[in-house]
Amino acid sequence: LAGNPRRWPQALVFTSALPGEGKTVTVMNLGLSLVEVAANRVLLIDGCLEAGGRQSLSSLLRLPAAQGLAELVATPNPDLPHFVQATPWHNLFILPAGAKTTPAAAAEPLVSAGFRSTLRQLKSSFDWLLIDTPALQRLPDAALFGAAADALYLTAALHRTPARTVQKALRRLHALNLRPKATLLTHG
């Protein structure tokens, strides 16, 4: 934060090579840290639009299913407070994924014209957007979020994720012209 007084990058995407490497917990912990510093308004975005049993930000916070990103992107001139939920922590908010869909259809809202407009609108309402996305191995969603956001971070579980898997993920991101700001080691 000291080296980033203008708060750029502001919209940060978190992904991993494989599922279960600690992305969601990393996003949650970073969000909690940011609201403790200078009363930042932080929005956690659940970017996992596909149906499945993986832990999401909403489930981590034990929030009920609600409309979210999928509906927000599809709504012309949306009312942000209708989609954004407060958390138990002051200045920490969440935008749930919303209606879950098939993996093939999950990327559809992310390539729509409304998606970048939605991100701009969210950036004007919050100091930080922290976006939790699916693993690179599973879906193209992380790359689509990464192309629209300000920065992308790759998480890897220390002593569990093989180095060649991380290198393959980095090559894939570079092939998509996405340069991660850093690789974050998690406990997984």
Backbone as ProteinMPNN parsed JSONL, in Angstrom:
{"seq_chain_A": "LAGNPRRWPQALVFTSALPGEGKTVTVMNLGLSLVEVAANRVLLIDGCLEAGGRQSLSSLLRLPAAQGLAELVATPNPDLPHFVQATPWHNLFILPAGAKTTPAAAAEPLVSAGFRSTLRQLKSSFDWLLIDTPALQRLPDAALFGAAADALYLTAALHRTPARTVQKALRRLHALNLRPKATLLTHG", "coords_chain_A": {"N_chain_A": [[0.825, -1.202, 0.0], [1.994, 1.211, 0.728], [3.722, 1.637, -1.366], [1.965, 2.075, -3.366], [0.298, 4.508, -3.675], [-1.688, 5.607, -5.298], [-3.496, 3.646, -5.604], [-3.443, 1.752, -7.705], [-2.691, -1.251, -9.186], [-6.267, -1.748, -8.928], [-8.42, -3.535, -9.249], [-8.133, -6.783, -8.595], [-7.291, -10.014, -9.645], [-7.465, -13.386, -8.654], [-6.11, -16.528, -9.164], [-5.339, -20.012, -9.797], [-3.256, -22.818, -10.645], [-4.355, -25.319, -10.222], [-7.39, -26.679, -8.737], [-8.265, -25.98, -5.284], [-6.047, -24.707, -4.093], [-5.927, -22.625, -2.325], [-6.938, -20.114, -3.093], [-9.416, -18.842, -2.478], [-9.398, -18.502, 0.329], [-7.141, -16.887, 0.496], [-8.036, -14.58, -0.883], [-10.094, -13.812, 0.851], [-8.652, -13.33, 3.267], [-6.911, -11.272, 2.437], [-8.788, -9.301, 1.832], [-9.874, -8.852, 4.418], [-7.592, -7.812, 5.634], [-7.181, -5.46, 4.142], [-9.447, -3.886, 4.796], [-8.889, -3.22, 7.349], [-6.91, -1.365, 7.143], [-6.704, 1.995, 6.874], [-9.479, 2.293, 6.518], [-10.449, 1.128, 4.088], [-12.782, 0.509, 1.468], [-13.817, -2.545, 0.499], [-14.54, -4.896, -1.987], [-15.348, -8.187, -2.312], [-15.369, -10.462, -4.895], [-17.118, -13.149, -6.084], [-16.096, -15.018, -8.514], [-16.696, -17.481, -9.549], [-18.641, -18.894, -11.546], [-19.679, -21.278, -12.427], [-21.642, -24.226, -11.815], [-21.074, -26.371, -9.099], [-19.212, -28.177, -6.566], [-17.239, -26.735, -5.243], [-15.578, -24.81, -2.69], [-16.775, -21.588, -2.063], [-16.552, -17.979, -1.897], [-18.959, -17.058, -0.824], [-19.92, -19.356, 0.514], [-17.852, -19.7, 2.345], [-18.237, -17.49, 3.937], [-20.663, -18.153, 4.877], [-23.046, -17.272, 3.663], [-26.379, -16.917, 2.394], [-27.629, -18.233, -0.744], [-27.809, -15.963, -3.436], [-28.785, -13.358, -5.771], [-26.241, -12.212, -8.024], [-23.096, -11.628, -9.499], [-23.577, -12.799, -12.078], [-26.224, -12.0, -12.665], [-25.989, -9.245, -12.323], [-24.27, -8.419, -14.413], [-25.915, -8.968, -16.55], [-27.972, -7.174, -16.311], [-29.327, -4.21, -17.5], [-28.306, -0.931, -16.629], [-27.899, -1.419, -13.732], [-28.842, -1.565, -10.226], [-26.55, -1.278, -7.942], [-26.476, -1.735, -5.009], [-28.465, -3.656, -4.735], [-27.337, -6.06, -5.494], [-24.931, -6.382, -4.133], [-23.669, -7.609, -1.072], [-23.462, -7.029, 2.431], [-20.885, -7.9, 4.766], [-20.022, -9.438, 7.928], [-17.962, -7.736, 8.69], [-16.922, -4.381, 8.952], [-16.972, -2.268, 6.143], [-16.327, -4.328, 4.387], [-17.478, -6.083, 1.689], [-19.454, -8.311, -0.351], [-19.844, -9.667, -3.577], [-21.786, -12.042, -4.67], [-21.56, -15.0, -6.783], [-23.968, -15.5, -8.008], [-26.57, -16.806, -10.112], [-25.831, -20.106, -10.8], [-24.231, -21.93, -13.435], [-23.646, -24.034, -16.32], [-20.278, -25.21, -16.918], [-19.496, -24.595, -19.564], [-21.157, -22.468, -20.254], [-20.49, -20.6, -18.382], [-18.532, -18.726, -19.005], [-19.759, -16.972, -20.688], [-21.085, -14.506, -19.651], [-18.787, -13.09, -19.08], [-17.605, -12.26, -21.39], [-19.32, -10.472, -22.366], [-20.63, -7.24, -23.34], [-21.465, -5.808, -21.184], [-19.882, -6.581, -19.064], [-17.247, -5.365, -18.69], [-18.12, -2.77, -18.31], [-19.557, -3.1, -15.946], [-17.453, -3.755, -14.199], [-16.059, -1.287, -14.214], [-17.982, 0.36, -13.028], [-18.158, -0.824, -10.5], [-15.554, -0.373, -9.588], [-15.626, 2.353, -9.219], [-17.118, 2.553, -6.96], [-15.849, 1.223, -4.898], [-12.784, 0.838, -3.031], [-11.083, -1.305, -3.476], [-11.254, -4.214, -5.521], [-11.469, -7.578, -5.174], [-11.075, -10.487, -6.808], [-12.132, -13.713, -6.91], [-11.415, -16.547, -8.728], [-12.04, -19.483, -10.843], [-9.769, -22.316, -11.066], [-7.077, -22.312, -13.445], [-6.76, -24.65, -14.906], [-9.273, -25.739, -15.208], [-11.261, -23.976, -16.395], [-11.79, -21.201, -18.733], [-12.304, -18.882, -17.388], [-10.726, -17.438, -15.456], [-8.746, -16.274, -17.044], [-10.323, -14.595, -18.615], [-11.373, -12.84, -16.693], [-8.925, -11.812, -15.844], [-8.054, -10.434, -18.123], [-9.775, -8.285, -18.124], [-9.431, -7.039, -15.707], [-7.209, -5.197, -13.45], [-4.892, -6.416, -12.466], [-3.341, -9.635, -12.082], [-2.985, -12.48, -10.024], [-1.27, -15.45, -9.295], [-1.911, -18.292, -7.422], [-0.295, -20.819, -5.499], [0.003, -23.922, -3.901], [2.198, -24.435, -1.331], [4.699, -26.88, -1.225], [2.983, -28.725, -2.316], [1.841, -28.228, -4.868], [3.122, -29.169, -7.92], [6.168, -27.934, -9.343], [6.356, -27.936, -12.125], [3.696, -27.803, -12.863], [2.958, -25.248, -12.023], [4.669, -23.782, -13.675], [3.616, -24.49, -16.171], [1.092, -23.295, -15.965], [1.868, -20.603, -15.833], [3.028, -20.327, -18.385], [0.745, -20.683, -19.932], [-0.767, -18.431, -19.184], [0.953, -16.402, -20.107], [0.844, -16.949, -22.833], [-1.671, -16.041, -23.337], [-1.289, -13.403, -23.184], [-1.221, -12.392, -20.61], [0.236, -11.233, -17.736], [1.151, -12.293, -14.716], [1.228, -10.487, -11.64], [2.472, -11.537, -9.444], [3.373, -14.69, -7.937], [1.701, -16.307, -5.463], [2.438, -18.044, -2.565], [0.692, -20.487, -0.857], [-0.652, -22.197, 2.005], [-2.348, -24.055, 1.206]], "CA_chain_A": [[0.0, 0.0, 0.0], [2.866, 2.383, 0.777], [4.277, 1.822, -2.7], [0.864, 2.178, -4.315], [-0.592, 5.528, -3.12], [-2.824, 5.9, -6.191], [-4.333, 2.444, -5.599], [-3.512, 1.038, -8.966], [-3.971, -1.799, -9.639], [-7.38, -1.702, -7.988], [-9.195, -4.767, -9.436], [-7.147, -7.85, -8.557], [-7.818, -11.353, -9.913], [-6.693, -14.468, -8.045], [-6.37, -17.833, -9.754], [-4.328, -21.017, -9.496], [-3.136, -23.832, -11.688], [-5.236, -26.429, -9.864], [-8.366, -26.344, -7.685], [-7.897, -26.289, -3.911], [-4.725, -24.207, -3.739], [-6.016, -21.553, -1.347], [-7.332, -18.82, -3.671], [-10.555, -18.26, -1.778], [-8.946, -18.067, 1.653], [-6.234, -15.766, 0.248], [-8.868, -13.411, -1.197], [-10.784, -13.429, 2.085], [-7.688, -12.753, 4.209], [-6.466, -9.983, 1.912], [-9.908, -8.378, 2.034], [-9.921, -8.491, 5.834], [-6.434, -6.953, 5.91], [-7.37, -4.15, 3.509], [-10.444, -3.061, 5.505], [-8.276, -2.77, 8.599], [-5.975, -0.298, 6.829], [-7.26, 3.246, 6.344], [-10.914, 2.172, 6.228], [-10.722, 0.825, 2.681], [-14.02, -0.212, 1.108], [-13.349, -3.682, -0.282], [-15.562, -5.795, -2.515], [-14.926, -9.52, -2.7], [-16.226, -10.916, -5.995], [-17.077, -14.587, -6.34], [-16.077, -15.176, -9.964], [-16.885, -18.889, -9.904], [-20.018, -18.904, -12.02], [-20.13, -22.614, -12.793], [-22.193, -25.055, -10.752], [-20.093, -27.351, -8.63], [-19.123, -28.287, -5.12], [-16.062, -26.095, -4.673], [-15.837, -23.775, -1.694], [-16.825, -20.244, -2.643], [-16.537, -16.908, -0.907], [-20.264, -17.028, -0.148], [-20.004, -20.464, 1.462], [-16.874, -19.426, 3.397], [-18.885, -16.505, 4.821], [-21.963, -18.739, 5.256], [-24.118, -16.415, 3.166], [-27.352, -17.651, 1.579], [-27.563, -18.004, -2.193], [-28.457, -14.704, -3.803], [-28.386, -12.828, -7.066], [-24.895, -11.674, -7.926], [-22.375, -11.199, -10.689], [-24.247, -13.25, -13.31], [-27.391, -11.152, -12.893], [-25.543, -7.859, -12.418], [-23.751, -8.189, -15.766], [-27.02, -9.085, -17.508], [-28.981, -6.154, -16.042], [-28.982, -2.863, -17.958], [-28.397, 0.09, -15.578], [-28.234, -2.116, -12.483], [-28.774, -0.919, -8.929], [-25.501, -2.047, -7.264], [-26.802, -2.234, -3.673], [-29.333, -4.827, -4.836], [-26.533, -7.256, -5.74], [-23.803, -6.435, -3.198], [-24.074, -7.937, 0.293], [-22.539, -6.675, 3.509], [-20.363, -9.019, 5.557], [-19.958, -9.013, 9.335], [-16.871, -6.788, 8.894], [-17.168, -3.037, 8.453], [-16.346, -1.925, 4.859], [-16.056, -5.51, 3.568], [-18.707, -6.467, 1.01], [-19.284, -9.425, -1.275], [-20.723, -9.832, -4.731], [-21.802, -13.481, -4.933], [-21.55, -15.388, -8.195], [-25.326, -15.463, -8.546], [-27.074, -18.054, -10.691], [-24.779, -21.002, -11.276], [-24.509, -22.422, -14.773], [-22.711, -25.064, -16.773], [-18.955, -24.648, -17.184], [-19.423, -24.045, -20.923], [-21.875, -21.195, -20.313], [-20.014, -19.693, -17.331], [-17.708, -17.649, -19.576], [-20.597, -16.082, -21.507], [-21.219, -13.139, -19.132], [-17.48, -12.435, -18.972], [-17.247, -11.698, -22.695], [-20.396, -9.56, -22.763], [-20.309, -5.812, -23.303], [-21.777, -5.291, -19.86], [-18.941, -7.001, -18.03], [-16.255, -4.311, -18.423], [-18.873, -1.64, -17.766], [-19.844, -3.461, -14.563], [-16.207, -3.596, -13.434], [-15.805, 0.148, -14.054], [-18.945, 0.875, -12.053], [-17.76, -1.339, -9.184], [-14.317, 0.308, -9.194], [-15.943, 3.709, -8.765], [-17.827, 2.454, -5.679], [-15.025, 0.551, -3.894], [-11.347, 1.085, -3.137], [-10.447, -2.523, -3.991], [-12.056, -5.354, -5.952], [-10.683, -8.807, -5.099], [-11.887, -11.414, -7.588], [-11.791, -15.131, -6.765], [-11.805, -17.219, -9.974], [-11.707, -20.907, -10.902], [-8.41, -22.678, -11.459], [-6.805, -22.236, -14.885], [-6.881, -25.984, -15.509], [-10.663, -26.121, -15.414], [-12.087, -23.105, -17.224], [-11.098, -19.983, -19.196], [-12.835, -17.731, -16.652], [-9.667, -16.64, -14.83], [-8.106, -15.472, -18.098], [-11.278, -13.552, -19.019], [-11.339, -11.844, -15.616], [-7.606, -11.198, -15.869], [-7.976, -9.489, -19.247], [-10.611, -7.113, -17.839], [-9.031, -6.436, -14.429], [-5.955, -4.452, -13.429], [-3.746, -7.274, -12.154], [-3.661, -11.043, -11.851], [-2.064, -13.184, -9.132], [-1.365, -16.906, -9.351], [-1.63, -18.923, -6.14], [0.215, -22.185, -5.57], [0.131, -24.51, -2.569], [3.578, -24.756, -0.986], [5.016, -28.3, -1.025], [1.952, -29.595, -2.872], [1.691, -28.01, -6.301], [4.398, -29.41, -8.6], [6.749, -26.768, -10.022], [6.033, -27.996, -13.563], [2.305, -27.377, -12.998], [2.985, -23.79, -11.915], [5.31, -23.293, -14.902], [2.644, -24.664, -17.258], [0.074, -22.254, -15.783], [2.487, -19.331, -16.22], [3.135, -20.314, -19.854], [-0.611, -20.489, -20.465], [-1.116, -17.023, -18.985], [1.768, -15.598, -21.028], [0.306, -17.153, -24.179], [-2.89, -15.224, -23.415], [-0.811, -12.043, -22.972], [-1.487, -12.014, -19.228], [1.451, -11.319, -16.937], [0.837, -12.211, -13.295], [2.039, -9.583, -10.819], [3.26, -12.381, -8.552], [2.842, -15.998, -7.57], [1.555, -16.319, -4.014], [2.494, -19.378, -1.989], [-0.292, -20.684, 0.202], [-0.518, -23.465, 2.713], [-3.226, -24.962, 0.459]], "C_chain_A": [[0.862, 1.256, 0.0], [3.45, 2.676, -0.596], [3.219, 2.021, -3.765], [-0.135, 3.246, -3.841], [-1.793, 5.849, -3.999], [-3.763, 4.71, -6.328], [-4.534, 1.857, -6.986], [-2.451, -0.025, -8.933], [-5.017, -1.847, -8.518], [-8.227, -2.976, -8.06], [-8.2, -5.915, -9.61], [-7.817, -9.211, -8.729], [-6.878, -12.382, -9.289], [-7.111, -15.79, -8.663], [-5.275, -18.788, -9.311], [-4.263, -21.992, -10.658], [-4.16, -24.939, -11.471], [-6.262, -25.973, -8.826], [-7.78, -26.664, -6.295], [-6.534, -25.793, -3.478], [-4.756, -22.99, -2.821], [-6.393, -20.185, -1.878], [-8.387, -18.129, -2.819], [-10.151, -17.736, -0.407], [-7.988, -16.882, 1.515], [-7.017, -14.492, -0.026], [-9.557, -12.904, 0.071], [-9.819, -12.742, 3.055], [-7.159, -11.399, 3.735], [-7.561, -8.926, 2.093], [-10.001, -7.914, 3.476], [-8.766, -7.561, 6.206], [-6.65, -5.547, 5.352], [-8.404, -3.285, 4.227], [-9.907, -2.562, 6.838], [-7.359, -1.574, 8.378], [-6.736, 0.879, 6.227], [-8.703, 3.135, 5.879], [-11.209, 1.991, 4.745], [-12.084, 0.169, 2.542], [-13.608, -1.292, 0.122], [-14.533, -4.533, -0.701], [-14.902, -7.102, -2.922], [-15.897, -9.998, -3.767], [-16.025, -12.404, -6.189], [-17.214, -14.78, -7.849], [-16.241, -16.608, -10.427], [-18.352, -19.099, -10.278], [-20.563, -20.288, -12.331], [-20.67, -23.352, -11.573], [-21.14, -26.078, -10.351], [-19.963, -27.272, -7.125], [-17.948, -27.561, -4.497], [-16.463, -25.026, -3.669], [-15.791, -22.411, -2.372], [-16.734, -19.222, -1.523], [-17.841, -16.868, -0.124], [-20.376, -18.15, 0.874], [-19.02, -20.271, 2.617], [-17.461, -18.459, 4.425], [-20.252, -16.972, 5.315], [-23.14, -17.825, 4.883], [-25.096, -17.241, 2.344], [-27.171, -17.326, 0.097], [-28.357, -16.742, -2.52], [-28.05, -14.319, -5.204], [-27.02, -12.18, -6.919], [-24.347, -11.264, -9.269], [-23.093, -11.576, -11.978], [-25.429, -12.348, -13.652], [-26.997, -9.686, -13.078], [-25.068, -7.524, -13.826], [-24.883, -8.181, -16.786], [-28.072, -7.991, -17.355], [-28.538, -4.801, -16.584], [-29.23, -1.853, -16.826], [-28.751, -0.51, -14.218], [-28.104, -1.215, -11.253], [-27.797, -1.748, -8.079], [-25.888, -2.562, -5.881], [-27.718, -3.468, -3.682], [-28.527, -6.126, -4.939], [-25.404, -7.455, -4.729], [-24.322, -6.684, -1.786], [-23.014, -7.48, 1.282], [-22.052, -7.971, 4.165], [-20.36, -8.567, 7.013], [-18.871, -7.969, 9.621], [-17.193, -5.455, 8.229], [-16.34, -2.795, 7.187], [-15.945, -3.127, 4.004], [-17.388, -6.015, 3.019], [-18.404, -7.633, 0.075], [-20.307, -9.33, -2.395], [-20.707, -11.324, -5.029], [-21.81, -13.758, -6.435], [-22.941, -15.244, -8.803], [-25.71, -16.814, -9.099], [-25.916, -18.874, -11.24], [-25.208, -21.595, -12.615], [-23.531, -23.531, -15.125], [-21.351, -24.43, -17.025], [-18.853, -24.01, -18.571], [-20.082, -22.674, -21.018], [-21.355, -20.175, -19.301], [-19.223, -18.515, -17.889], [-18.537, -16.622, -20.332], [-20.74, -14.668, -20.939], [-19.902, -12.37, -19.133], [-16.991, -11.859, -20.29], [-18.315, -10.721, -23.192], [-19.933, -8.112, -22.648], [-20.531, -5.244, -21.911], [-20.744, -5.615, -18.796], [-17.916, -5.918, -17.691], [-16.918, -3.07, -17.832], [-19.184, -1.886, -16.285], [-18.602, -3.294, -13.697], [-15.884, -2.122, -13.197], [-16.72, 0.749, -12.985], [-18.565, 0.427, -10.638], [-16.497, -0.633, -8.676], [-14.59, 1.724, -8.702], [-16.633, 3.698, -7.395], [-16.99, 1.865, -4.552], [-13.556, 0.904, -4.113], [-10.633, -0.105, -3.782], [-11.51, -3.532, -4.407], [-11.122, -6.563, -5.924], [-11.534, -9.923, -5.688], [-11.337, -12.833, -7.474], [-12.313, -15.865, -8.007], [-11.497, -18.708, -9.912], [-10.242, -21.116, -11.301], [-8.274, -22.638, -12.983], [-7.031, -23.564, -15.585], [-8.313, -26.295, -15.921], [-11.392, -25.304, -16.466], [-11.296, -21.896, -17.704], [-11.469, -18.746, -18.384], [-11.749, -16.841, -16.062], [-8.988, -15.744, -15.86], [-9.034, -14.347, -18.548], [-11.356, -12.453, -17.961], [-10.023, -11.077, -15.664], [-7.458, -10.171, -16.973], [-8.757, -8.207, -18.958], [-10.17, -6.37, -16.579], [-7.679, -5.737, -14.553], [-4.729, -5.327, -13.201], [-4.232, -8.679, -11.849], [-2.571, -11.647, -10.977], [-2.337, -14.677, -9.239], [-1.035, -17.45, -7.973], [-1.179, -20.352, -6.372], [0.412, -22.686, -4.15], [1.563, -24.982, -2.346], [3.718, -26.245, -0.667], [3.94, -29.246, -1.569], [1.803, -29.451, -4.374], [3.043, -28.237, -6.972], [4.865, -28.161, -9.361], [6.385, -26.771, -11.499], [4.581, -27.564, -13.811], [2.211, -25.855, -12.929], [3.586, -23.195, -13.183], [4.371, -23.401, -16.099], [1.554, -23.589, -17.181], [0.632, -20.889, -16.2], [2.634, -19.225, -17.733], [1.771, -20.067, -20.489], [-1.034, -19.026, -20.334], [-0.331, -16.127, -19.937], [1.274, -15.734, -22.463], [-0.96, -16.328, -24.404], [-2.578, -13.74, -23.198], [-1.193, -11.511, -21.595], [-0.217, -12.247, -18.421], [1.087, -11.199, -15.459], [1.778, -11.253, -12.573], [2.968, -10.389, -9.917], [2.605, -13.75, -8.448], [2.849, -16.032, -6.05], [1.589, -17.759, -3.529], [1.518, -19.453, -0.825], [0.008, -22.004, 0.911], [-1.374, -24.527, 2.037], [-4.167, -25.589, 1.362]], "O_chain_A": [[0.519, 2.249, -0.641], [3.65, 3.838, -0.951], [3.543, 2.127, -4.948], [-1.303, 2.927, -3.623], [-2.815, 6.316, -3.496], [-4.726, 4.766, -7.093], [-5.648, 1.512, -7.382], [-1.307, 0.329, -8.645], [-4.69, -1.97, -7.337], [-8.705, -3.45, -7.029], [-7.516, -6.012, -10.629], [-8.79, -9.523, -8.042], [-5.657, -12.263, -9.383], [-8.291, -16.137, -8.69], [-4.389, -18.416, -8.542], [-5.119, -21.983, -11.543], [-4.759, -25.436, -12.425], [-6.033, -24.993, -8.117], [-6.905, -27.52, -6.165], [-5.917, -26.382, -2.591], [-3.715, -22.384, -2.567], [-6.192, -19.184, -1.19], [-8.248, -16.953, -2.483], [-10.534, -16.628, -0.032], [-8.023, -15.967, 2.337], [-6.705, -13.439, 0.529], [-9.593, -11.7, 0.324], [-10.139, -11.687, 3.603], [-6.979, -10.485, 4.54], [-7.275, -7.788, 2.465], [-10.184, -6.725, 3.74], [-8.94, -6.634, 6.996], [-6.339, -4.558, 6.016], [-8.253, -2.064, 4.266], [-10.418, -1.588, 7.391], [-7.06, -0.844, 9.323], [-7.346, 0.745, 5.166], [-9.103, 3.82, 4.937], [-12.114, 2.628, 4.206], [-12.492, -0.626, 3.388], [-13.109, -0.993, -0.963], [-15.409, -4.852, 0.103], [-14.01, -7.124, -3.769], [-17.112, -9.947, -3.572], [-14.91, -12.869, -6.426], [-18.316, -14.712, -8.393], [-15.954, -16.921, -11.583], [-19.184, -19.435, -9.435], [-21.772, -20.459, -12.484], [-20.22, -23.135, -10.448], [-20.402, -26.584, -11.197], [-20.543, -26.393, -6.488], [-17.68, -27.755, -3.311], [-17.528, -24.418, -3.771], [-14.885, -22.119, -3.152], [-16.827, -19.565, -0.345], [-17.837, -16.669, 1.091], [-20.87, -17.932, 1.981], [-19.324, -20.642, 3.751], [-17.218, -18.589, 5.625], [-20.917, -16.271, 6.078], [-24.078, -17.631, 5.656], [-24.682, -18.177, 1.661], [-26.631, -16.28, -0.263], [-29.424, -16.491, -1.959], [-27.101, -14.869, -5.765], [-26.669, -11.668, -5.856], [-25.034, -10.637, -10.075], [-23.204, -10.748, -12.882], [-25.608, -11.976, -14.812], [-27.592, -8.973, -13.885], [-25.414, -6.476, -14.371], [-24.813, -7.461, -17.782], [-28.976, -7.889, -18.185], [-27.493, -4.288, -16.183], [-30.254, -1.923, -16.147], [-29.769, -0.159, -13.622], [-27.355, -0.238, -11.251], [-28.171, -2.797, -7.555], [-25.651, -3.736, -5.594], [-27.729, -4.235, -2.719], [-28.998, -7.179, -4.51], [-24.973, -8.585, -4.499], [-25.288, -6.058, -1.351], [-21.817, -7.539, 0.999], [-22.728, -8.999, 4.119], [-20.67, -7.41, 7.294], [-18.867, -7.375, 10.7], [-17.673, -5.407, 7.096], [-15.144, -3.086, 7.162], [-15.279, -2.95, 2.984], [-18.306, -6.334, 3.775], [-17.248, -7.904, -0.247], [-21.465, -8.966, -2.187], [-19.73, -11.831, -5.58], [-22.037, -12.86, -7.245], [-23.076, -14.906, -9.979], [-25.241, -17.847, -8.622], [-25.123, -18.389, -12.047], [-26.399, -21.741, -12.889], [-22.69, -23.913, -14.311], [-21.272, -23.237, -17.317], [-18.188, -22.987, -18.729], [-19.625, -21.814, -21.772], [-21.738, -19.006, -19.355], [-19.24, -17.427, -17.314], [-18.064, -15.514, -20.589], [-20.535, -13.704, -21.678], [-19.9, -11.139, -19.181], [-16.06, -11.054, -20.306], [-18.222, -10.206, -24.306], [-18.969, -7.805, -21.946], [-19.853, -4.299, -21.508], [-20.729, -4.989, -17.736], [-17.738, -5.589, -16.518], [-16.352, -2.404, -16.965], [-19.081, -0.97, -15.469], [-18.68, -2.758, -12.592], [-15.478, -1.748, -12.096], [-16.284, 1.541, -12.149], [-18.643, 1.212, -9.693], [-16.381, -0.332, -7.488], [-13.857, 2.238, -7.856], [-16.719, 4.738, -6.743], [-17.357, 1.981, -3.383], [-13.138, 1.225, -5.225], [-9.686, 0.076, -4.547], [-12.531, -3.689, -3.737], [-10.088, -6.558, -6.592], [-12.583, -10.267, -5.144], [-10.214, -13.111, -7.894], [-13.506, -15.815, -8.305], [-10.769, -19.152, -9.024], [-9.579, -20.209, -11.804], [-9.232, -22.897, -13.712], [-7.45, -23.592, -16.742], [-8.538, -27.035, -16.879], [-12.066, -25.862, -17.332], [-10.241, -21.589, -17.148], [-10.979, -17.657, -18.68], [-11.838, -15.617, -16.157], [-8.689, -14.584, -15.576], [-8.564, -13.246, -18.835], [-11.401, -11.269, -18.295], [-10.002, -9.852, -15.541], [-6.806, -9.144, -16.782], [-8.428, -7.151, -19.499], [-10.501, -5.197, -16.405], [-7.085, -5.696, -15.63], [-3.644, -5.014, -13.692], [-5.367, -8.889, -11.422], [-1.386, -11.367, -11.161], [-3.489, -15.11, -9.27], [0.006, -17.113, -7.408], [-1.617, -21.014, -7.313], [0.925, -21.964, -3.295], [2.072, -25.825, -3.084], [2.919, -26.794, 0.092], [3.989, -30.447, -1.304], [1.654, -30.447, -5.08], [4.016, -27.566, -6.629], [4.06, -27.435, -9.943], [6.13, -25.711, -12.071], [4.277, -27.014, -14.87], [1.465, -25.243, -13.694], [3.069, -22.21, -13.709], [4.333, -22.506, -16.945], [1.144, -23.04, -18.203], [-0.064, -20.108, -16.85], [2.394, -18.163, -18.307], [1.659, -19.328, -21.468], [-1.594, -18.452, -21.268], [-0.892, -15.193, -20.511], [1.28, -14.766, -23.223], [-1.275, -15.963, -25.536], [-3.486, -12.922, -23.049], [-1.458, -10.319, -21.434], [0.336, -13.346, -18.432], [0.747, -10.109, -14.997], [2.975, -11.211, -12.858], [4.102, -9.985, -9.656], [1.446, -13.939, -8.819], [3.885, -15.812, -5.424], [0.846, -18.602, -4.032], [1.516, -18.605, 0.067], [0.822, -22.807, 0.454], [-1.182, -25.725, 2.243], [-4.997, -26.39, 0.93]]}, "name": "protein", "num_of_chains": 1, "seq": "LAGNPRRWPQALVFTSALPGEGKTVTVMNLGLSLVEVAANRVLLIDGCLEAGGRQSLSSLLRLPAAQGLAELVATPNPDLPHFVQATPWHNLFILPAGAKTTPAAAAEPLVSAGFRSTLRQLKSSFDWLLIDTPALQRLPDAALFGAAADALYLTAALHRTPARTVQKALRRLHALNLRPKATLLTHG"}
